Coordinates of C-alpha atoms in Angstrom, one line a residue:
Chain A
X266 CA 38.7 98.3 63.8
X267 CA 35.9 98.1 66.4
X268 CA 34.7 94.9 65.0
X269 CA 37.7 93.1 66.4
X270 CA 36.2 93.6 69.8
X271 CA 33.1 91.6 68.9
X272 CA 35.0 88.4 67.9
X273 CA 35.0 85.3 70.0
X274 CA 38.4 83.9 71.1
X275 CA 38.0 81.0 68.7
X276 CA 37.3 83.4 65.8
X277 CA 40.2 85.6 66.8
X278 CA 42.6 82.7 66.9
X279 CA 41.4 81.8 63.4
X280 CA 41.9 85.4 62.2
X281 CA 45.4 85.6 63.7
X282 CA 46.3 82.3 62.1
X283 CA 45.1 83.5 58.7
X284 CA 46.9 86.8 59.2
X285 CA 43.7 88.8 58.8
X286 CA 45.0 90.9 61.7
X287 CA 47.9 90.9 64.2
X288 CA 47.8 90.5 67.9
X289 CA 49.0 94.1 68.1
X290 CA 45.9 95.3 66.1
X291 CA 43.6 93.1 68.2
X292 CA 45.1 94.4 71.4
X293 CA 45.0 98.0 70.3
X294 CA 41.3 97.7 69.4
X295 CA 40.7 96.4 73.0
X296 CA 42.8 99.1 74.6
X297 CA 40.6 101.6 72.7
X298 CA 37.5 100.0 74.0
X299 CA 38.9 99.8 77.5
X300 CA 39.7 103.5 77.5
X301 CA 36.2 104.5 76.3
X302 CA 34.5 102.3 78.9
X303 CA 36.3 103.8 82.0
X304 CA 33.0 104.9 83.5
X305 CA 32.2 101.2 84.1
X306 CA 35.3 101.1 86.5
X307 CA 35.9 97.5 85.4
X308 CA 39.7 97.8 85.9
X309 CA 41.7 98.8 89.0
X310 CA 44.9 99.0 86.9
X311 CA 45.1 99.1 83.1
X312 CA 48.3 97.8 81.6
X313 CA 48.2 99.0 77.9
X314 CA 52.0 99.2 77.6
X315 CA 52.5 95.7 78.9
X316 CA 49.7 94.5 76.7
X317 CA 51.3 96.0 73.5
X318 CA 54.7 94.6 74.4
X319 CA 53.2 91.1 75.0
X320 CA 51.2 91.5 71.7
X321 CA 54.3 92.4 69.7
X322 CA 56.2 89.4 71.2
X323 CA 53.2 87.2 70.4
X324 CA 53.2 88.4 66.8
X325 CA 56.9 87.5 66.6
X326 CA 56.3 84.0 68.0
X327 CA 53.5 83.4 65.6
X328 CA 55.6 84.6 62.7
X329 CA 58.3 82.1 63.7
X330 CA 55.7 79.3 63.9
X331 CA 55.6 78.7 67.6
X332 CA 52.2 79.7 68.8
X333 CA 50.5 78.8 72.0
X334 CA 46.9 77.9 72.6
X335 CA 46.0 81.5 73.4
X336 CA 48.5 83.2 71.2
X337 CA 47.8 86.9 71.1
X338 CA 44.5 86.9 72.9
X339 CA 43.9 90.0 75.1
X340 CA 42.4 89.1 78.5
X341 CA 41.4 90.7 81.8
X342 CA 42.9 89.3 85.0
X343 CA 41.0 89.6 88.2
X344 CA 43.0 91.7 90.6
X345 CA 43.1 88.7 93.0
X346 CA 45.8 87.0 90.9
X347 CA 49.4 88.1 91.8
X348 CA 51.0 89.4 88.7
X349 CA 54.7 90.0 88.8
X350 CA 55.6 93.7 88.7
X351 CA 51.9 94.8 88.4
X352 CA 50.0 96.0 91.5
X353 CA 47.7 93.5 93.0
X354 CA 45.2 94.7 95.6
X355 CA 42.3 92.3 96.0
X356 CA 40.4 95.5 95.8
X357 CA 41.5 96.3 99.3
X358 CA 43.1 99.4 100.7
X359 CA 45.3 97.2 102.9
X360 CA 47.1 95.9 99.8
X361 CA 47.3 99.3 98.0
X362 CA 50.7 99.6 96.3
X363 CA 51.5 95.8 96.7
X364 CA 53.7 94.8 93.7
X365 CA 54.0 91.0 93.6
X366 CA 57.5 89.7 93.1
X367 CA 56.1 86.5 91.5
X368 CA 53.5 85.4 89.1
X369 CA 50.5 83.3 90.1
X370 CA 50.5 79.8 88.5
X371 CA 47.2 80.5 86.6
X372 CA 48.5 83.7 85.0
X373 CA 51.9 82.1 84.3
X374 CA 50.1 79.3 82.4
X375 CA 48.0 81.8 80.4
X376 CA 51.1 83.9 79.5
X377 CA 53.0 80.7 78.6
X378 CA 50.2 80.0 76.1
X379 CA 50.6 83.5 74.6
X380 CA 47.8 85.5 76.3
X381 CA 48.1 89.3 76.5
X382 CA 47.0 91.1 79.8
X383 CA 45.0 94.3 79.3
X384 CA 44.7 95.0 83.0
X385 CA 43.7 93.9 86.5
X386 CA 39.9 93.8 86.9
X387 CA 38.0 95.2 89.8
X388 CA 36.2 93.0 92.3
X389 CA 34.6 93.0 95.7
X390 CA 37.2 93.5 98.5
X391 CA 39.0 90.2 99.0
X392 CA 36.3 88.7 96.7
X393 CA 33.7 89.1 99.5
X394 CA 30.5 90.3 98.0
X395 CA 27.8 89.6 95.3
X396 CA 27.5 93.0 93.7
X397 CA 31.0 94.5 93.4
X398 CA 30.0 97.3 95.7
X399 CA 32.6 96.5 98.4
X400 CA 35.8 97.4 96.4
X401 CA 38.0 100.1 97.9
X402 CA 38.5 101.3 94.3
X403 CA 34.8 102.0 93.7
X404 CA 31.8 100.2 92.4
X405 CA 31.8 98.4 89.0
X406 CA 28.9 99.5 86.8
X407 CA 27.2 96.9 84.7
X408 CA 27.2 97.7 81.0
X409 CA 23.5 96.6 81.0
X410 CA 20.6 98.9 81.6
X411 CA 16.9 98.2 82.5
X412 CA 14.6 99.1 79.6
X413 CA 13.5 102.7 79.9
X414 CA 15.9 103.4 82.8
X415 CA 19.1 104.7 81.2
X416 CA 20.1 106.5 84.3
X417 CA 19.8 103.7 86.8
X418 CA 23.2 102.1 87.4
X419 CA 23.1 98.3 87.9
X420 CA 25.5 96.0 89.6
X421 CA 27.5 93.5 87.5
X422 CA 27.3 90.9 90.3
X423 CA 30.3 89.8 92.3
X424 CA 32.8 89.2 93.4
X425 CA 34.4 89.0 89.9
X426 CA 32.3 92.0 88.7
X427 CA 35.0 93.8 86.8
X428 CA 35.9 90.7 84.8
X429 CA 32.3 90.0 83.9
X430 CA 31.6 93.6 83.0
X431 CA 34.7 93.8 80.8
X432 CA 33.9 90.6 78.9
X433 CA 30.3 91.6 78.5
X434 CA 31.2 95.1 77.2
X435 CA 33.8 93.8 74.8
X436 CA 36.8 95.3 76.5
X437 CA 38.5 92.0 76.8
X438 CA 38.0 88.7 74.9
X439 CA 37.9 86.7 78.1
X440 CA 38.9 87.0 81.7
X441 CA 39.9 85.1 84.8
X442 CA 37.7 85.0 87.8
X443 CA 37.7 83.2 91.1
X444 CA 34.6 81.6 92.7
X445 CA 34.3 80.9 96.4
X446 CA 30.5 80.8 96.7
X447 CA 29.3 82.0 93.2
X448 CA 31.7 84.7 92.3
X449 CA 32.1 83.6 88.7
X450 CA 28.6 82.2 88.0
X451 CA 26.5 85.0 89.5
X452 CA 28.3 87.8 87.7
X453 CA 28.2 85.8 84.5
X454 CA 24.5 85.5 84.8
X455 CA 24.0 89.2 85.6
X456 CA 26.2 90.3 82.6
X457 CA 24.8 87.9 80.0
X458 CA 28.0 85.9 79.4
X459 CA 29.3 82.4 80.2
X460 CA 31.5 81.5 83.1
X461 CA 32.8 78.3 84.7
X462 CA 34.1 77.4 88.1
X463 CA 35.9 74.1 87.6
X464 CA 36.2 71.3 90.2
X465 CA 38.1 72.3 93.3
X466 CA 41.7 71.3 92.7
X467 CA 41.5 71.7 88.9
X468 CA 43.5 75.0 88.9
X469 CA 46.3 75.9 91.2
X470 CA 45.5 78.4 93.9
X471 CA 49.2 79.4 94.2
X472 CA 49.5 83.2 93.9
X473 CA 45.8 83.9 94.2
X474 CA 45.1 86.1 97.2
X475 CA 43.4 83.7 99.6
X476 CA 39.8 84.2 100.9
X477 CA 38.5 80.8 102.0
X478 CA 41.1 78.2 101.0
X479 CA 38.8 75.1 101.0
X480 CA 36.4 76.8 98.6
X481 CA 38.5 79.2 96.4
X482 CA 38.9 78.1 92.9
X483 CA 39.9 79.9 89.7
X484 CA 37.8 79.9 86.6
X485 CA 37.0 81.8 83.4
X486 CA 34.6 84.2 81.8
X487 CA 34.0 84.5 78.0
X488 CA 31.2 85.3 75.6
X489 CA 30.8 81.7 74.4
X490 CA 31.0 78.3 76.1
X491 CA 33.7 77.2 73.6
X492 CA 35.9 80.2 74.6
X493 CA 35.6 79.2 78.2
X494 CA 36.7 75.7 77.3
X495 CA 39.8 77.1 75.5
X496 CA 40.7 79.3 78.5
X497 CA 40.1 76.7 81.2
X498 CA 42.3 74.2 79.5
X499 CA 45.1 76.6 79.4
X500 CA 44.7 77.5 83.1
X501 CA 44.3 74.1 84.6
X502 CA 46.7 71.4 85.7
X503 CA 48.7 70.1 88.6
X504 CA 51.0 72.5 90.5
X505 CA 53.4 71.2 93.1
X506 CA 53.1 74.6 94.8
X507 CA 49.5 74.0 95.7
X508 CA 49.0 70.8 97.7
X509 CA 45.3 70.7 96.9
X510 CA 45.8 70.9 93.1
X511 CA 45.0 67.5 91.6
X512 CA 47.3 65.4 89.5
X513 CA 44.7 64.8 86.9
X514 CA 45.1 65.0 83.2
X515 CA 43.5 68.1 81.7
X516 CA 41.3 67.1 78.8
X517 CA 40.8 69.3 75.7
X518 CA 37.5 70.7 76.9
X519 CA 36.5 71.9 73.5
X520 CA 36.2 68.3 72.3
X521 CA 33.4 67.9 74.8
X522 CA 31.3 70.3 72.8
X523 CA 29.7 67.7 70.7
X524 CA 26.2 69.2 70.8
X525 CA 25.0 65.8 71.6
X526 CA 23.3 64.9 75.0
X527 CA 21.0 62.2 73.7
X528 CA 20.3 59.6 76.3
X529 CA 21.8 61.6 79.1
X530 CA 19.8 62.4 82.3
X531 CA 19.8 65.8 83.8
X532 CA 18.7 66.2 87.4
X533 CA 16.3 69.0 88.5
X534 CA 16.8 69.5 92.2
X535 CA 13.4 70.1 93.8
X536 CA 14.7 72.0 96.7
X537 CA 15.9 74.8 94.4
X538 CA 12.3 75.8 93.9
X539 CA 12.5 78.3 96.7
X540 CA 9.7 80.3 98.2
X541 CA 9.3 83.7 96.6
X542 CA 11.3 82.7 93.5
X543 CA 10.3 85.3 90.7
X544 CA 8.1 83.8 88.1
X545 CA 10.5 84.8 85.4
X546 CA 13.3 82.6 86.9
X547 CA 10.8 79.7 87.2
X548 CA 9.9 80.2 83.6
X549 CA 13.5 80.3 82.4
X550 CA 14.2 77.1 84.3
X551 CA 11.3 75.4 82.7
X552 CA 12.5 76.7 79.3
X553 CA 15.9 75.1 80.1
X554 CA 14.2 71.8 80.9
X555 CA 12.3 71.9 77.6
X556 CA 15.6 72.5 75.8
X557 CA 17.1 69.5 77.4
X558 CA 14.1 67.4 76.3
X559 CA 14.3 68.8 72.7
X560 CA 17.9 67.8 72.6
X561 CA 17.0 64.2 73.3
X562 CA 17.9 64.0 76.9
X563 CA 15.8 63.1 79.9
X564 CA 15.2 65.1 83.0
X565 CA 14.5 63.7 86.4
X566 CA 13.6 65.3 89.7
X567 CA 16.3 64.8 92.3
X568 CA 16.4 65.8 96.0
X569 CA 19.2 67.7 97.7
X570 CA 17.6 67.8 101.1
X571 CA 20.2 69.9 102.9
X572 CA 20.1 72.7 100.4
X573 CA 18.4 75.1 102.8
X574 CA 21.3 74.9 105.1
X575 CA 24.0 75.6 102.5
X576 CA 24.1 79.3 102.9
X577 CA 24.4 79.2 106.7
X578 CA 27.1 76.5 106.4
X579 CA 29.0 78.7 104.0
X580 CA 28.7 81.7 106.2
X581 CA 30.5 79.8 109.0
X582 CA 33.2 78.1 106.9
X583 CA 34.1 80.9 104.6
X584 CA 34.4 83.6 107.3
X585 CA 36.3 81.2 109.5
X586 CA 38.9 80.5 106.8
X587 CA 39.0 84.2 105.9
X588 CA 39.6 85.3 109.4
X589 CA 42.6 83.0 109.5
X590 CA 43.9 83.9 106.0
X591 CA 43.5 87.6 106.5
X592 CA 45.5 87.5 109.8
X593 CA 48.6 88.0 107.6
X594 CA 47.6 91.7 106.9
X595 CA 49.3 93.2 109.8
X596 CA 51.2 96.2 108.3
X597 CA 54.6 94.4 108.6
X598 CA 55.3 92.6 105.3
X599 CA 53.3 94.3 102.6
X600 CA 50.5 96.8 102.0
X601 CA 49.7 99.8 104.1
X602 CA 50.8 100.5 107.7
X603 CA 49.4 102.9 110.2
X604 CA 52.4 103.8 112.3
X605 CA 52.2 103.5 116.0
X606 CA 54.7 103.3 118.9
X607 CA 53.0 100.2 120.1
X608 CA 53.0 96.9 118.0
X609 CA 49.5 95.8 118.9
X610 CA 48.1 99.2 118.2
X611 CA 49.9 99.2 114.9
X612 CA 48.2 96.0 114.0
X613 CA 44.8 97.2 115.1
X614 CA 45.0 100.6 113.5
X615 CA 46.4 99.2 110.2
X616 CA 43.6 96.6 110.0
X617 CA 40.9 99.1 110.9
X618 CA 42.1 101.5 108.3
X619 CA 42.9 98.9 105.6
X620 CA 39.7 96.7 105.6
X621 CA 36.2 97.7 104.6
X622 CA 33.0 96.9 106.4
X623 CA 32.1 93.6 104.7
X624 CA 35.6 92.2 105.3
X625 CA 35.6 93.3 108.9
X626 CA 32.1 91.7 109.4
X627 CA 33.4 88.4 108.0
X628 CA 36.6 88.5 110.0
X629 CA 34.6 89.0 113.2
X630 CA 32.1 86.2 112.3
X631 CA 35.1 83.9 111.6
X632 CA 36.9 84.9 114.8
X633 CA 33.7 84.3 116.8
X634 CA 32.9 80.9 115.3
X635 CA 36.5 79.7 115.8
X636 CA 36.8 81.1 119.4
X637 CA 37.1 78.8 122.4
X638 CA 33.8 77.6 123.6
X639 CA 32.1 78.1 120.2
X640 CA 34.3 76.1 117.9
X641 CA 32.3 72.9 118.1
X642 CA 28.9 74.5 118.1
X643 CA 29.5 76.5 115.0
X644 CA 32.6 75.5 113.0
X645 CA 32.6 71.7 113.5
X646 CA 28.8 71.7 113.2
X647 CA 29.2 73.5 109.8
X648 CA 31.8 71.0 108.7
X649 CA 29.4 68.2 109.5
X650 CA 26.6 69.8 107.6
X651 CA 29.0 70.3 104.7
X652 CA 29.6 66.6 104.5
X653 CA 25.8 66.0 104.3
X654 CA 25.6 68.6 101.5
X655 CA 28.3 66.7 99.6
X656 CA 26.5 63.4 100.2
X657 CA 23.3 64.9 98.8
X658 CA 25.0 65.6 95.5
X659 CA 26.6 62.2 95.3
X660 CA 23.3 60.5 95.9
X661 CA 21.7 62.7 93.2
X662 CA 24.5 61.8 90.7
X663 CA 23.5 58.1 91.0
X664 CA 20.4 59.1 89.1
X665 CA 21.7 61.8 86.7
X666 CA 24.7 63.0 84.7
X667 CA 24.5 66.7 85.6
X668 CA 22.1 69.1 87.3
X669 CA 20.3 72.1 85.8
X670 CA 19.3 75.1 88.0
X671 CA 18.9 78.8 87.7
X672 CA 22.2 80.6 88.4
X673 CA 20.8 83.3 90.7
X674 CA 17.4 84.1 92.2
X675 CA 17.1 87.4 90.4
X676 CA 18.5 89.5 87.5
X677 CA 21.0 92.3 88.3
X678 CA 19.8 95.0 90.7
X679 CA 20.5 98.7 91.1
X680 CA 23.6 99.8 93.1
X681 CA 22.5 100.4 96.6
X682 CA 19.7 97.8 96.6
X683 CA 20.1 94.9 99.0
X684 CA 22.6 96.9 101.0
X685 CA 20.6 97.5 104.2
X686 CA 20.9 93.9 105.4
X687 CA 24.0 91.7 104.8
X688 CA 21.9 88.5 104.8
X689 CA 19.8 89.8 102.0
X690 CA 22.9 90.2 99.9
X691 CA 24.1 86.7 100.8
X692 CA 20.8 85.2 99.4
X693 CA 22.1 86.0 95.9
X694 CA 24.3 83.0 96.1
X695 CA 21.6 80.5 97.2
X696 CA 21.9 78.4 94.0
X697 CA 25.7 78.6 93.7
X698 CA 26.9 78.1 97.2
X699 CA 25.9 74.4 97.5
X700 CA 28.1 73.3 94.6
X701 CA 31.0 75.4 96.0
X702 CA 30.7 73.6 99.3
X703 CA 30.9 70.3 97.5
X704 CA 33.8 71.4 95.3
X705 CA 31.8 70.7 92.1
X706 CA 32.2 72.2 88.7
X707 CA 29.5 74.7 87.8
X708 CA 28.9 76.9 84.8
X709 CA 26.4 79.7 84.1
X710 CA 25.1 80.2 80.5
X711 CA 23.0 83.1 79.4
X712 CA 19.5 81.8 78.6
X713 CA 17.1 84.7 78.3
X714 CA 16.1 88.2 79.3
X715 CA 13.7 89.3 82.0
X716 CA 10.9 91.8 81.4
X717 CA 13.3 94.7 82.1
X718 CA 15.6 93.4 79.3
X719 CA 18.3 92.1 81.7
X720 CA 20.1 88.7 81.2
X721 CA 19.3 85.6 83.2
X722 CA 21.5 82.6 83.4
X723 CA 21.1 78.8 83.8
X724 CA 23.6 76.8 85.9
X725 CA 24.9 73.4 85.0
X726 CA 26.5 71.5 87.9
X727 CA 28.6 68.4 87.1
X728 CA 30.2 65.5 88.9
X729 CA 33.7 66.1 90.4
X730 CA 36.2 66.3 87.5
X731 CA 33.5 66.1 84.9
X732 CA 33.8 69.6 83.5
X733 CA 33.4 67.9 80.1
X734 CA 29.7 67.0 80.8
X735 CA 29.2 70.5 82.1
X736 CA 30.6 72.0 78.9
X737 CA 28.6 69.5 76.8
X738 CA 25.3 70.4 78.4
X739 CA 26.2 74.1 78.5
X740 CA 27.0 74.0 74.8
X741 CA 23.6 72.5 74.0
X742 CA 21.8 75.1 76.0
X743 CA 23.8 77.9 74.4
X744 CA 22.9 76.7 70.9
X745 CA 19.2 76.3 71.7
X746 CA 19.0 79.6 73.7
X747 CA 20.5 81.6 70.8
X748 CA 21.3 84.4 73.3
X749 CA 22.8 87.1 71.1
X750 CA 21.8 90.1 73.2
X751 CA 24.6 92.5 74.1
X752 CA 24.5 95.5 76.3
X753 CA 23.7 98.7 74.5
Chain B
X228 CA 22.1 83.7 120.7
X229 CA 22.4 87.4 120.2
X230 CA 25.7 89.1 120.8
X231 CA 25.8 92.3 122.7
X232 CA 28.1 95.2 122.0
X233 CA 30.6 94.2 124.7
X234 CA 31.0 90.7 123.1
X235 CA 31.4 92.2 119.6
X236 CA 34.0 94.6 121.1
X237 CA 35.9 91.6 122.5
X238 CA 35.8 89.8 119.1
X239 CA 37.1 92.9 117.3
X240 CA 40.0 93.0 119.8
X241 CA 40.7 89.3 119.2
X242 CA 40.7 90.0 115.4
X243 CA 43.0 93.0 116.0
X244 CA 40.5 95.4 114.6
X245 CA 40.5 98.8 116.3
X246 CA 36.9 99.9 116.5
X247 CA 35.4 103.2 117.7
X248 CA 32.2 103.2 119.6
X249 CA 30.2 104.5 116.7
X250 CA 31.4 101.7 114.4
X251 CA 30.7 99.1 117.1
X252 CA 27.2 100.4 117.5
X253 CA 26.7 100.0 113.8
X254 CA 28.4 96.6 113.5
X255 CA 27.2 94.8 116.6
X256 CA 23.6 94.2 115.5
X257 CA 24.8 93.1 112.0
X258 CA 27.3 90.6 113.4
X259 CA 24.7 89.4 116.0
X260 CA 22.1 89.0 113.3
X261 CA 24.4 86.9 111.2
X262 CA 25.3 84.7 114.1
X263 CA 21.6 84.2 115.0
X264 CA 20.9 83.3 111.4
X265 CA 23.6 80.7 111.2
X266 CA 22.3 79.0 114.3
X267 CA 19.7 77.4 112.1
X268 CA 22.4 74.7 111.6
X269 CA 21.6 73.4 115.1
X270 CA 18.4 71.8 113.8
X271 CA 20.3 69.5 111.4
X272 CA 20.9 66.0 112.8
X273 CA 24.6 65.4 112.5
X274 CA 24.9 62.5 114.9
X275 CA 27.7 60.2 113.7
X276 CA 28.6 62.6 110.8
X277 CA 32.3 63.2 110.5
X278 CA 33.3 66.9 109.9
X279 CA 34.5 67.6 106.4
X280 CA 37.5 69.9 106.1
X281 CA 38.4 69.3 102.4
X282 CA 36.6 68.1 99.4
X283 CA 39.7 67.0 97.6
X284 CA 39.7 63.3 97.1
X285 CA 43.5 63.0 96.9
X286 CA 46.0 62.4 99.7
X287 CA 48.1 65.4 100.6
X288 CA 51.4 64.9 98.8
X289 CA 54.8 64.6 100.5
X290 CA 58.1 65.8 99.1
X291 CA 61.7 65.4 100.2
X292 CA 62.8 67.8 102.9
X293 CA 65.2 69.6 100.6
X294 CA 65.7 73.3 100.1
X295 CA 64.3 74.2 96.7
X296 CA 63.9 78.0 97.1
X297 CA 65.4 80.9 98.9
X298 CA 68.1 83.6 98.6
X299 CA 65.5 86.1 97.8
X300 CA 65.5 88.4 100.8
X301 CA 65.3 91.4 98.6
X302 CA 62.1 90.2 96.9
X303 CA 60.6 89.3 100.2
X304 CA 61.3 92.8 101.6
X305 CA 60.3 94.6 98.4
X306 CA 56.8 95.4 99.7
X307 CA 57.6 96.0 103.3
X308 CA 56.3 99.3 104.7
X309 CA 59.6 99.6 106.5
X310 CA 62.7 97.4 106.1
X311 CA 66.3 97.8 107.0
X312 CA 69.5 95.7 106.5
X313 CA 67.5 92.7 105.4
X314 CA 64.9 92.8 108.1
X315 CA 61.3 93.9 108.6
X316 CA 61.0 96.8 111.0
X317 CA 58.3 96.8 113.7
X318 CA 57.7 99.1 116.7
X319 CA 59.9 98.2 119.7
X320 CA 58.5 95.3 121.6
X321 CA 61.2 94.7 124.2
X322 CA 62.0 97.4 126.7

């Protein structure tokens, strides 16, 4: 029954409806794939018993004629979403053994629509990283290999690397992710799948382990644009438990996939042509522009003049918010504790033991930029530049309906590369961070392979709350790119 | 501005991160390098620009000040490293 793991969500929903197979069969096929793919380390916790129970209940609901929008579809859940009764770690040692007593709003909505959870996917610790090499529970290995280098292990991207690897390898039909600076779009690009970060406020953040609250946003991974549209609709919507979640109607995003962008104008931001951009990325971007033209839309050059400051702005704001959010891990209420006779020492030892290097670096950066005497020079300054970055986008959208850019400045790299210098790793997110700072919806679609046979993605960035235009353009690129490559 | 080891040590203490000398020696240049890198923001003219703390274009909602949750002490304590009689346990802080 291995062919069940190659279906799209849309196809599987059709097959379930026609009784070609049951959710239990579909789930069992994916459990089999998940077990075989353990060397990828895509999961921190597998939940096959729960999955089968949910699948059986789903089959009963379907038999009684009351099926939800995701009835019986097996998914991976990033281990940043609190799941009632199932360990949630944020890939950190400090939360090892934490069993949430409540369900995050996003997973609650997915389950209410009939989704089945196969397990909690691996990620960078507290979602801080771009290669999934900072997890306490080990690196995630990409299912992709460079041509002629079967022994070189590549990164799946990060921070949602486990979700992206699992979707790409056919272990799950779709997965949740979170994106603070590119954590959905960059791994989607590296793994040859689609992924969307919606507008900030589209999905509730309640029950998601917080990293940087003004930037964190849940989103989806799947092998097709349409599958992302199905998943995102299910996850979205206002939640009184999150004061930043918007009271906006959630459209049926699949209806936006008209295949028609005639007469639309797509902006090409000139500042994204960065120095030293690999020729292959430049070529792929031009290919994307040609596809837009062939679909009957126009492209126009736009300027986002503060782009070059986006990464530095992000690396003030995100660590500042993180240092505040992560203050709660003190060994008192949850997670690990290093015992001591002295309270302060208990805090310090617990946090020293519980956090990894990247998390400690960011906590210290955040503590420094928020400290007395430096607050205005760093934090307030970054918030001002953030406003300029938002204004750049709004000015651009006066001339266009969406933007087209590469998703990442490179294809996937080998584990261990880019590790010597933290800033080198940060540069991975150069094309995704600006949209995060502006809270805009962004989607990565696989568009081609590089000379090594590795996937490269194109990014579509939309106006606030206009995921529909993002899906519409992404759908056109998907159908013209005809990207059918799968990892070996 | 580069940060010396003593400054980074002070920041680690403010962040309640115990740090041995060896770790400090490794971390200090990294933290200092990142701070120096973000100082490029100083060259942006932000005169008369208001700081932006949230991109959400909706006013923060208010609700009635009514109890709508609670009576779940057991759940709250379920993950505590140490709890007793409905309380979290911490090392003694008052002599």
